[in-house]
Amino acid sequence: MLKVCKFGGSSLASGEQFAKVKEIVKADSARSVIVVSAPGRRFSGDSKVTDLLYLCHAHIQYGVSYENIFAMIEERYNEIKQTCGLTLDLEAEFAEIRSHMGKRMSIDYLASRGEYLNAKLMAEYLGYAFGDAKDWLFFGYDGKIDLDKTYEAVGELIRKHPRIVLPGFYGSMPDGSIRTLSRGGSDITGALAAAAIDAVAYENWTDVSGILMADPRIVDKPKSIERITYAELRELSYMGAEVLHEEAVFPVRMKDVPLYIKNTNDPSAPGTLIRESFDEEVDDERSATHFITGISGRKHYTVISMGKIGMSGEAGFLRKALAITEKFGVTVEHVPTGIDSLTLVMPTGKVERCLPELVAELKAACQPDTIKVTGDISLIAVVGRKMAFRLGISGRLFANLGANDINIRLIEQGADEIIIIVGVMDSDFEKAIQVLYYSFT
Ligand code: ASP
C-alpha cells in the first residue's frame, strides 16, 4: 500500500521548503516513494536551478567563465544542507560535476544534476534510500522510454528499498549516458514509479491547491476542483487551462492509479483527485449542487459561415470545404451546422496568413449563396461530466449570458455531453467566464 509523492521545484526551493516536505512525508507512513525536482524559484524573479544549469552549459560552449553561475548553484544546495543540518559531502559532489565541465560535456548530464543533488539531500533528510534514476529509468535507442525495462527495474528497486527518494527528470540511454525528459519531466518520473508498483496513490505536490475551476486571472479566487476525470481534464486543458501535461500522466492513467494534486504550502487543503471515472453515487452525493467541473476558454478565433439553399441535400458540401482548409494546412476545430448553413471555426493564428485565398477557394469550390468572415471570436468551454442528462443546465447558461448582455455567436455540444462550448466576441471573453462561473458555483 505505497504512495508515490512527487514534489515540484517550488516545494523544494529552500531548506524551509524541505522542512515542509518532511512534515508531509512523515504525516503518512504510506508516503514512501518520494520523487523530487531540482530547487525551483523561492520568490518571483528568482532562478530555477535547472535554468542556471542550462545557462552554465551555454557559458561553457561560448568559452565564457561559468564560475559565477555555478557558485549560485552551489549556494542553493549549501543553504539547504545547512538549514536542514545535513552532512552530505557537497564539495565532493560539486568537484565531480566540475570534472566533467568542458566543451564536450553533455547538456543532459549537467541539467540532470539539479534533481540528482536534491534527491541525495532529501534522502539523507528523510532517512530514506537514494535511487539514482540512471539505474532504473531507461530510454531506448529511439529516445522513447523503455517502459517494460523501466517498470521492472524500478519495481525491483522499490521492493528492495521501500522507503526511497528518486530524482526526477532524467534516466539513461542504452550506452549508459544521461538523458533528460522534457522540461517539467519529473511529473513523468513520478508517474512511472507509481505505475510500476501499482501505488495506491500518486500525489503530485506543487504550490497550488489543486486544479482551479477557472483562470484566477479572470475569476477572483476560484474554487479548486475536487474531482475530475481525464476526459474533462483534456477538454479543460485543450481550451486553455494550464494543468498537467498529458504525457506526464499516461502511466498512472493506464494503471488507474488515483492521481492527486496537492499543495505543499497548504497540505490540509483537499486538492484535486483525477481518475478515469468516478463511482456515480458517491459522485452525486458529494457534489449534488456542482454540475460544472470547470470553465476555460481561448480567444482569437476566426469563423467563416457559408449559406446555400439546399445545402443539406448536396452530397459532399462539407467534404469540399474541408478539403480546402486541409490544403491550406488550417485546422478546423468546430463545424456547427444549420440546415442550409455551415460554419468553420479556426484559430486566427493559423488562418490569418491565408485568409483571402482560402475564402476565394471556398467560394469557387462550394458556390455558397453567402459567405461571411467574423474575426475576434472567443470560445468558452463549460465542462462537467454531470451535465449529461441533467435538465436545465444549458438553459441556465444561455439565460445568464443573455441577462448580462453577452451575445452568443455560436454554440456547440460535444457528443459525450461533458462539454458545452459557446462562442462570444473577444471583448466579452472575461465577462462571459465570470458570468458562467458565478452561475454554477
Ligand atoms: N527541473 C526540471 C525543470 O525545471 C524538471 C522538473 O522540475 O520537473 O524543468
Short mmCIF file of C-alpha atoms and ligand atoms in Angstrom, two decimals:
data_model
loop_
_atom_site.label_atom_id
_atom_site.label_comp_id
_atom_site.label_asym_id
_atom_site.label_seq_id
_atom_site.Cartn_x
_atom_site.Cartn_y
_atom_site.Cartn_z
CA MET A 1 0.00 0.00 0.00
CA LEU A 2 2.61 2.51 -1.06
CA LYS A 3 2.08 6.08 -2.18
CA VAL A 4 4.40 7.82 -4.60
CA CYS A 5 4.79 11.54 -3.86
CA LYS A 6 6.39 13.89 -6.34
CA PHE A 7 7.46 17.31 -5.08
CA GLY A 8 7.96 20.09 -7.60
CA GLY A 9 10.70 22.71 -7.68
CA SER A 10 8.94 25.37 -5.64
CA SER A 11 8.22 22.76 -2.93
CA LEU A 12 11.97 22.13 -2.66
CA ALA A 13 13.40 25.56 -3.30
CA SER A 14 14.99 26.08 0.13
CA GLY A 15 15.72 24.46 3.47
CA GLU A 16 12.47 25.89 4.77
CA GLN A 17 10.54 24.14 1.99
CA PHE A 18 12.44 20.90 2.66
CA ALA A 19 11.11 21.04 6.23
CA LYS A 20 7.52 21.27 4.95
CA VAL A 21 8.11 18.28 2.71
CA LYS A 22 9.49 16.24 5.59
CA GLU A 23 6.44 17.04 7.69
CA ILE A 24 4.13 15.95 4.86
CA VAL A 25 6.02 12.71 4.28
CA LYS A 26 6.18 11.83 7.96
CA ALA A 27 2.45 12.52 8.42
CA ASP A 28 1.50 9.41 6.41
CA SER A 29 3.54 6.23 6.62
CA ALA A 30 2.31 5.15 3.18
CA ARG A 31 4.28 8.06 1.63
CA SER A 32 7.33 6.01 0.98
CA VAL A 33 8.50 6.70 -2.58
CA ILE A 34 9.49 10.34 -2.95
CA VAL A 35 10.33 11.85 -6.34
CA VAL A 36 11.99 15.25 -6.39
CA SER A 37 12.56 18.10 -8.83
CA ALA A 38 15.53 20.45 -8.65
CA PRO A 39 15.19 23.55 -6.44
CA GLY A 40 12.81 25.99 -8.11
CA ARG A 41 12.09 29.66 -7.51
CA ARG A 42 11.93 30.92 -3.93
CA PHE A 43 10.32 34.23 -4.91
CA SER A 44 9.27 35.90 -8.13
CA GLY A 45 12.32 36.93 -10.10
CA ASP A 46 14.40 34.11 -8.58
CA SER A 47 16.04 31.46 -10.81
CA LYS A 48 15.33 27.76 -11.04
CA VAL A 49 18.45 25.65 -10.55
CA THR A 50 17.67 23.82 -13.81
CA ASP A 51 17.74 27.14 -15.70
CA LEU A 52 21.06 28.01 -14.07
CA LEU A 53 22.49 24.65 -15.14
CA TYR A 54 21.44 25.23 -18.74
CA LEU A 55 22.96 28.70 -18.55
CA CYS A 56 26.17 27.23 -17.21
CA HIS A 57 26.31 24.87 -20.17
CA ALA A 58 25.79 27.76 -22.60
CA HIS A 59 28.67 29.67 -21.00
CA ILE A 60 30.94 26.64 -21.39
CA GLN A 61 30.02 26.41 -25.08
CA TYR A 62 30.84 30.06 -25.65
CA GLY A 63 34.09 29.72 -23.73
CA VAL A 64 32.91 32.26 -21.13
CA SER A 65 33.53 31.74 -17.42
CA TYR A 66 30.73 29.84 -15.74
CA GLU A 67 32.10 30.32 -12.23
CA ASN A 68 29.58 32.94 -11.09
CA ILE A 69 26.64 30.86 -12.17
CA PHE A 70 27.99 27.64 -10.75
CA ALA A 71 28.63 29.46 -7.48
CA MET A 72 24.94 30.42 -7.37
CA ILE A 73 24.00 26.77 -7.81
CA GLU A 74 26.40 25.66 -5.07
CA GLU A 75 24.97 28.31 -2.81
CA ARG A 76 21.41 26.96 -3.29
CA TYR A 77 22.39 23.46 -2.16
CA ASN A 78 24.63 24.68 0.64
CA GLU A 79 21.72 26.66 2.08
CA ILE A 80 19.51 23.55 2.11
CA LYS A 81 22.25 21.43 3.64
CA GLN A 82 22.90 23.95 6.42
CA THR A 83 19.27 24.75 7.20
CA CYS A 84 18.42 21.06 7.43
CA GLY A 85 21.60 20.13 9.33
CA LEU A 86 22.78 17.56 6.77
CA THR A 87 26.21 16.01 6.29
CA LEU A 88 26.28 15.09 2.58
CA ASP A 89 29.72 15.89 1.15
CA LEU A 90 28.55 18.52 -1.32
CA GLU A 91 32.09 19.67 -2.07
CA ALA A 92 32.90 16.22 -3.43
CA GLU A 93 29.67 16.25 -5.48
CA PHE A 94 30.47 19.66 -6.95
CA ALA A 95 34.04 18.55 -7.72
CA GLU A 96 32.69 15.51 -9.58
CA ILE A 97 30.41 17.72 -11.70
CA ARG A 98 33.23 20.17 -12.38
CA SER A 99 35.44 17.34 -13.55
CA HIS A 100 33.06 16.87 -16.48
CA MET A 101 32.98 20.53 -17.41
CA GLY A 102 34.40 21.04 -20.83
CA LYS A 103 33.15 21.71 -24.33
CA ARG A 104 32.17 18.09 -24.81
CA MET A 105 30.16 17.85 -21.63
CA SER A 106 26.65 16.56 -22.25
CA ILE A 107 23.98 19.17 -21.63
CA ASP A 108 21.65 16.46 -20.32
CA TYR A 109 24.20 15.30 -17.77
CA LEU A 110 24.65 18.81 -16.41
CA ALA A 111 20.90 19.60 -16.37
CA SER A 112 20.14 16.34 -14.53
CA ARG A 113 22.43 17.25 -11.63
CA GLY A 114 19.74 19.58 -10.26
CA GLU A 115 17.46 16.66 -9.43
CA TYR A 116 20.35 14.35 -8.55
CA LEU A 117 21.73 16.59 -5.79
CA ASN A 118 18.30 17.47 -4.44
CA ALA A 119 17.38 13.79 -4.17
CA LYS A 120 20.60 12.99 -2.32
CA LEU A 121 19.93 15.76 0.19
CA MET A 122 16.29 14.76 0.62
CA ALA A 123 17.22 11.08 1.07
CA GLU A 124 19.53 11.96 3.95
CA TYR A 125 16.98 14.35 5.45
CA LEU A 126 14.21 11.74 5.47
CA GLY A 127 16.48 8.82 6.31
CA TYR A 128 15.40 7.12 3.07
CA ALA A 129 17.48 5.30 0.44
CA PHE A 130 18.55 7.10 -2.76
CA GLY A 131 17.81 5.54 -6.15
CA ASP A 132 19.73 7.17 -9.00
CA ALA A 133 17.36 7.43 -11.99
CA LYS A 134 20.16 6.39 -14.35
CA ASP A 135 19.87 2.90 -12.88
CA TRP A 136 16.15 2.46 -13.45
CA LEU A 137 14.62 4.94 -15.94
CA PHE A 138 15.68 3.61 -19.31
CA PHE A 139 15.38 5.10 -22.78
CA GLY A 140 15.56 3.05 -25.96
CA TYR A 141 17.75 3.97 -28.96
CA ASP A 142 14.73 5.83 -30.37
CA GLY A 143 14.80 8.19 -27.39
CA LYS A 144 11.50 6.86 -26.03
CA ILE A 145 11.15 5.48 -22.52
CA ASP A 146 11.53 1.70 -22.45
CA LEU A 147 8.50 1.06 -20.26
CA ASP A 148 8.94 -2.65 -19.62
CA LYS A 149 12.58 -2.36 -18.65
CA THR A 150 11.89 0.71 -16.52
CA TYR A 151 8.93 -0.81 -14.68
CA GLU A 152 10.87 -3.94 -13.91
CA ALA A 153 13.93 -2.08 -12.66
CA VAL A 154 12.12 0.46 -10.51
CA GLY A 155 9.73 -2.19 -9.18
CA GLU A 156 12.67 -4.27 -8.02
CA LEU A 157 14.45 -1.26 -6.55
CA ILE A 158 11.41 -0.26 -4.51
CA ARG A 159 10.84 -3.81 -3.29
CA LYS A 160 14.40 -3.75 -2.00
CA HIS A 161 14.16 -0.23 -0.56
CA PRO A 162 10.51 0.58 0.13
CA ARG A 163 11.48 3.97 1.58
CA ILE A 164 13.36 5.70 -1.14
CA VAL A 165 13.97 9.10 -2.77
CA LEU A 166 14.20 9.17 -6.56
CA PRO A 167 15.46 12.10 -8.64
CA GLY A 168 13.04 13.17 -11.36
CA PHE A 169 13.65 14.44 -14.90
CA TYR A 170 16.28 12.03 -16.21
CA GLY A 171 17.26 8.47 -16.99
CA SER A 172 19.85 6.71 -19.11
CA MET A 173 20.35 5.70 -22.72
CA PRO A 174 21.34 2.16 -23.72
CA ASP A 175 25.01 3.27 -23.71
CA GLY A 176 24.67 4.47 -20.11
CA SER A 177 24.76 8.19 -20.91
CA ILE A 178 22.33 10.50 -19.14
CA ARG A 179 19.27 11.74 -20.98
CA THR A 180 16.71 14.22 -19.64
CA LEU A 181 12.97 14.25 -20.17
CA SER A 182 11.17 17.36 -21.40
CA ARG A 183 11.04 20.35 -19.05
CA GLY A 184 8.82 19.65 -16.07
CA GLY A 185 9.56 15.97 -16.67
CA SER A 186 9.74 14.97 -13.01
CA ASP A 187 5.95 14.57 -13.22
CA ILE A 188 6.62 11.75 -15.68
CA THR A 189 9.23 10.17 -13.43
CA GLY A 190 6.76 10.11 -10.54
CA ALA A 191 4.01 8.66 -12.71
CA LEU A 192 6.33 5.91 -13.95
CA ALA A 193 7.29 4.91 -10.41
CA ALA A 194 3.64 4.94 -9.31
CA ALA A 195 2.53 2.83 -12.26
CA ALA A 196 5.40 0.37 -11.84
CA ILE A 197 4.46 -0.52 -8.28
CA ASP A 198 0.67 -0.12 -8.65
CA ALA A 199 0.78 2.54 -5.96
CA VAL A 200 -2.43 3.26 -4.03
CA ALA A 201 -1.97 6.91 -4.99
CA TYR A 202 0.28 9.22 -6.94
CA GLU A 203 0.46 12.54 -5.11
CA ASN A 204 1.78 15.44 -7.11
CA TRP A 205 2.76 18.18 -4.64
CA THR A 206 3.03 21.67 -6.02
CA ASP A 207 2.30 25.26 -4.97
CA VAL A 208 -1.41 25.42 -5.78
CA SER A 209 -4.30 23.71 -4.04
CA GLY A 210 -5.28 21.59 -7.00
CA ILE A 211 -6.72 22.45 -10.37
CA LEU A 212 -8.84 25.56 -10.27
CA MET A 213 -12.37 25.82 -11.67
CA ALA A 214 -11.44 28.90 -13.70
CA ASP A 215 -8.44 31.06 -14.52
CA PRO A 216 -7.57 33.08 -11.38
CA ARG A 217 -6.55 36.00 -13.60
CA ILE A 218 -10.20 36.23 -14.67
CA VAL A 219 -12.19 34.98 -11.69
CA ASP A 220 -11.27 36.18 -8.22
CA LYS A 221 -10.12 33.24 -6.06
CA PRO A 222 -11.84 30.46 -7.98
CA LYS A 223 -12.61 27.27 -6.10
CA SER A 224 -10.43 24.27 -6.76
CA ILE A 225 -11.86 21.19 -8.44
CA GLU A 226 -12.26 18.31 -6.02
CA ARG A 227 -12.66 15.51 -8.54
CA ILE A 228 -12.12 15.47 -12.28
CA THR A 229 -11.93 12.75 -14.93
CA TYR A 230 -9.16 12.55 -17.51
CA ALA A 231 -11.65 13.30 -20.27
CA GLU A 232 -12.74 16.52 -18.53
CA LEU A 233 -9.14 17.44 -17.87
CA ARG A 234 -8.36 17.03 -21.55
CA GLU A 235 -11.22 19.34 -22.52
CA LEU A 236 -10.24 21.98 -19.97
CA SER A 237 -6.58 21.93 -20.87
CA TYR A 238 -7.23 21.95 -24.61
CA MET A 239 -9.31 25.04 -24.09
CA GLY A 240 -6.56 26.83 -22.27
CA ALA A 241 -6.44 25.73 -18.64
CA GLU A 242 -2.87 25.14 -17.50
CA VAL A 243 -2.83 21.71 -15.99
CA LEU A 244 -0.71 18.61 -16.09
CA HIS A 245 0.96 17.59 -19.29
CA GLU A 246 -0.83 14.58 -20.80
CA GLU A 247 2.42 12.73 -21.40
CA ALA A 248 3.09 13.13 -17.69
CA VAL A 249 0.03 11.25 -16.60
CA PHE A 250 -0.28 8.41 -19.09
CA PRO A 251 1.49 5.80 -16.90
CA VAL A 252 -0.84 6.36 -13.94
CA ARG A 253 -3.84 6.70 -16.21
CA MET A 254 -3.12 3.36 -17.82
CA LYS A 255 -2.94 1.66 -14.44
CA ASP A 256 -5.81 3.69 -12.96
CA VAL A 257 -3.69 4.87 -10.03
CA PRO A 258 -5.58 7.75 -8.34
CA LEU A 259 -3.72 11.00 -9.02
CA TYR A 260 -3.89 13.84 -6.50
CA ILE A 261 -2.70 17.40 -6.99
CA LYS A 262 -1.80 18.82 -3.58
CA ASN A 263 -0.30 22.00 -2.16
CA THR A 264 2.94 21.74 -0.14
CA ASN A 265 2.21 25.14 1.39
CA ASP A 266 -1.31 24.13 2.43
CA PRO A 267 -1.25 20.36 2.92
CA SER A 268 -4.64 20.12 4.60
CA ALA A 269 -6.45 21.59 1.56
CA PRO A 270 -8.20 18.72 -0.25
CA GLY A 271 -6.53 19.35 -3.61
CA THR A 272 -7.79 17.67 -6.77
CA LEU A 273 -8.30 13.97 -7.42
CA ILE A 274 -8.03 12.83 -11.06
CA ARG A 275 -9.37 9.44 -12.22
CA GLU A 276 -10.68 7.74 -15.33
CA SER A 277 -14.18 7.73 -13.84
CA PHE A 278 -15.91 8.05 -10.51
CA ASP A 279 -18.47 5.91 -8.78
CA GLU A 280 -21.73 7.63 -9.81
CA GLU A 281 -23.47 7.54 -6.45
CA VAL A 282 -20.58 8.86 -4.45
CA ASP A 283 -20.07 11.41 -7.14
CA ASP A 284 -23.64 12.66 -6.98
CA GLU A 285 -23.81 12.73 -3.25
CA ARG A 286 -20.58 14.63 -2.82
CA SER A 287 -21.47 17.30 -5.26
CA ALA A 288 -25.22 17.41 -5.69
CA THR A 289 -25.08 21.10 -6.41
CA HIS A 290 -22.00 21.06 -8.62
CA PHE A 291 -22.84 20.14 -12.17
CA ILE A 292 -19.92 22.01 -13.59
CA THR A 293 -16.36 20.84 -13.15
CA GLY A 294 -14.60 23.81 -14.66
CA ILE A 295 -14.63 26.60 -17.21
CA SER A 296 -11.88 27.55 -19.59
CA GLY A 297 -11.60 29.32 -22.88
CA ARG A 298 -9.46 30.73 -25.62
CA LYS A 299 -9.53 33.97 -27.52
CA HIS A 300 -8.80 34.76 -31.16
CA TYR A 301 -10.81 32.50 -33.40
CA THR A 302 -11.96 33.26 -36.93
CA VAL A 303 -15.29 31.99 -38.11
CA ILE A 304 -16.29 31.51 -41.76
CA SER A 305 -20.03 30.99 -42.31
CA MET A 306 -21.47 29.84 -45.59
CA GLY A 307 -25.16 29.74 -46.53
CA LYS A 308 -26.63 27.96 -49.52
CA ILE A 309 -30.21 26.99 -50.22
CA GLY A 310 -30.40 23.21 -50.48
CA MET A 311 -27.01 22.67 -48.77
CA SER A 312 -28.35 19.87 -46.61
CA GLY A 313 -29.30 17.91 -49.73
CA GLU A 314 -25.99 18.46 -51.50
CA ALA A 315 -23.75 15.44 -51.06
CA GLY A 316 -20.13 16.35 -50.38
CA PHE A 317 -20.53 20.03 -49.44
CA LEU A 318 -18.70 19.64 -46.14
CA ARG A 319 -16.02 17.49 -47.75
CA LYS A 320 -15.32 20.15 -50.38
CA ALA A 321 -14.99 22.84 -47.70
CA LEU A 322 -12.70 20.73 -45.52
CA ALA A 323 -10.54 19.69 -48.48
CA ILE A 324 -9.71 23.37 -48.94
CA THR A 325 -8.90 24.08 -45.31
CA GLU A 326 -6.73 20.96 -45.35
CA LYS A 327 -4.92 22.18 -48.46
CA PHE A 328 -4.02 25.38 -46.61
CA GLY A 329 -2.94 23.39 -43.56
CA VAL A 330 -5.56 25.08 -41.36
CA THR A 331 -7.12 23.10 -38.51
CA VAL A 332 -10.87 23.46 -38.16
CA GLU A 333 -11.75 23.00 -34.51
CA HIS A 334 -15.55 23.10 -34.76
CA VAL A 335 -18.14 22.87 -37.51
CA PRO A 336 -21.56 23.99 -36.24
CA THR A 337 -24.20 23.49 -38.96
CA GLY A 338 -27.73 24.56 -39.76
CA ILE A 339 -29.97 23.05 -42.43
CA ASP A 340 -28.59 25.32 -45.11
CA SER A 341 -25.59 26.82 -43.39
CA LEU A 342 -22.17 25.73 -42.31
CA THR A 343 -19.67 27.40 -40.03
CA LEU A 344 -15.96 26.71 -39.86
CA VAL A 345 -14.27 27.74 -36.62
CA MET A 346 -10.50 28.13 -36.85
CA PRO A 347 -7.77 29.62 -34.65
CA THR A 348 -6.97 33.05 -36.10
CA GLY A 349 -3.25 32.47 -35.71
CA LYS A 350 -3.45 29.54 -38.13
CA VAL A 351 -5.74 31.11 -40.74
CA GLU A 352 -4.75 34.77 -40.95
CA ARG A 353 -1.77 34.20 -43.25
CA CYS A 354 -4.00 32.72 -45.97
CA LEU A 355 -7.49 34.07 -45.26
CA PRO A 356 -8.22 35.87 -48.59
CA GLU A 357 -7.02 32.90 -50.68
CA LEU A 358 -8.92 30.45 -48.51
CA VAL A 359 -12.17 32.38 -48.83
CA ALA A 360 -11.71 32.68 -52.61
CA GLU A 361 -11.21 28.93 -52.97
CA LEU A 362 -14.18 28.15 -50.72
CA LYS A 363 -16.34 30.39 -52.92
CA ALA A 364 -15.13 28.70 -56.10
CA ALA A 365 -15.46 25.13 -54.85
CA CYS A 366 -18.63 25.33 -52.72
CA GLN A 367 -20.52 28.05 -54.64
CA PRO A 368 -22.28 29.35 -51.50
CA ASP A 369 -25.05 31.98 -51.77
CA THR A 370 -23.44 33.87 -48.90
CA ILE A 371 -20.05 33.72 -47.21
CA LYS A 372 -19.13 35.76 -44.17
CA VAL A 373 -15.94 36.03 -42.15
CA THR A 374 -16.00 37.08 -38.49
CA GLY A 375 -12.79 37.53 -36.52
CA ASP A 376 -12.21 38.20 -32.82
CA ILE A 377 -14.29 35.31 -31.55
CA SER A 378 -13.59 33.58 -28.25
CA LEU A 379 -14.61 30.06 -27.39
CA ILE A 380 -15.57 29.25 -23.84
CA ALA A 381 -15.90 25.68 -22.65
CA VAL A 382 -18.14 24.72 -19.78
CA VAL A 383 -17.01 21.25 -18.77
CA GLY A 384 -18.76 18.80 -16.47
CA ARG A 385 -19.38 15.08 -16.55
CA LYS A 386 -22.54 15.61 -14.55
CA MET A 387 -24.20 17.80 -17.15
CA ALA A 388 -25.30 14.84 -19.25
CA PHE A 389 -29.00 14.03 -18.87
CA ARG A 390 -29.39 16.91 -16.45
CA LEU A 391 -32.17 19.27 -17.47
CA GLY A 392 -31.77 22.98 -17.43
CA ILE A 393 -28.01 23.36 -17.49
CA SER A 394 -27.78 24.86 -20.94
CA GLY A 395 -30.93 26.88 -20.24
CA ARG A 396 -29.27 28.47 -17.24
CA LEU A 397 -26.08 29.00 -19.18
CA PHE A 398 -27.71 30.84 -22.09
CA ALA A 399 -30.16 32.78 -19.91
CA ASN A 400 -27.40 34.13 -17.70
CA LEU A 401 -25.24 35.19 -20.61
CA GLY A 402 -28.25 36.95 -22.18
CA ALA A 403 -29.19 38.65 -18.94
CA ASN A 404 -25.67 40.07 -18.82
CA ASP A 405 -25.82 41.45 -22.35
CA ILE A 406 -23.43 38.89 -23.77
CA ASN A 407 -24.31 37.93 -27.29
CA ILE A 408 -23.70 34.26 -28.09
CA ARG A 409 -22.25 33.88 -31.58
CA LEU A 410 -22.17 30.10 -31.76
CA ILE A 411 -22.96 27.02 -29.70
CA GLU A 412 -21.54 23.50 -29.73
CA GLN A 413 -22.02 20.50 -27.50
CA GLY A 414 -19.63 17.54 -27.50
CA ALA A 415 -21.19 14.17 -28.33
CA ASP A 416 -20.47 12.76 -24.88
CA GLU A 417 -22.19 15.77 -23.30
CA ILE A 418 -19.33 16.63 -20.99
CA ILE A 419 -18.74 19.96 -22.68
CA ILE A 420 -20.79 22.88 -23.94
CA ILE A 421 -18.92 25.46 -25.99
CA VAL A 422 -20.16 28.97 -26.60
CA GLY A 423 -18.59 31.50 -28.91
CA VAL A 424 -18.68 35.16 -27.87
CA MET A 425 -16.83 38.26 -29.08
CA ASP A 426 -13.29 38.56 -27.74
CA SER A 427 -14.35 41.75 -25.95
CA ASP A 428 -16.87 39.72 -23.90
CA PHE A 429 -14.43 36.91 -23.06
CA GLU A 430 -13.57 37.71 -19.45
CA LYS A 431 -17.09 38.84 -18.56
CA ALA A 432 -18.62 35.67 -20.02
CA ILE A 433 -16.30 33.45 -17.96
CA GLN A 434 -17.15 35.39 -14.82
CA VAL A 435 -20.91 35.17 -15.50
CA LEU A 436 -20.70 31.43 -16.12
CA TYR A 437 -18.54 30.80 -13.09
CA TYR A 438 -20.91 32.59 -10.75
CA SER A 439 -23.94 30.93 -12.38
CA PHE A 440 -22.72 27.49 -11.48
CA THR A 441 -20.83 27.82 -8.20
N1 ASP B 1 13.80 20.63 -13.02
C1 ASP B 1 13.25 20.36 -14.31
C2 ASP B 1 12.63 21.61 -14.90
O1 ASP B 1 12.76 22.69 -14.35
C3 ASP B 1 12.28 19.22 -14.29
C4 ASP B 1 11.15 19.35 -13.31
O2 ASP B 1 11.16 20.20 -12.44
O3 ASP B 1 10.21 18.57 -13.43
O4 ASP B 1 12.04 21.55 -15.94
#
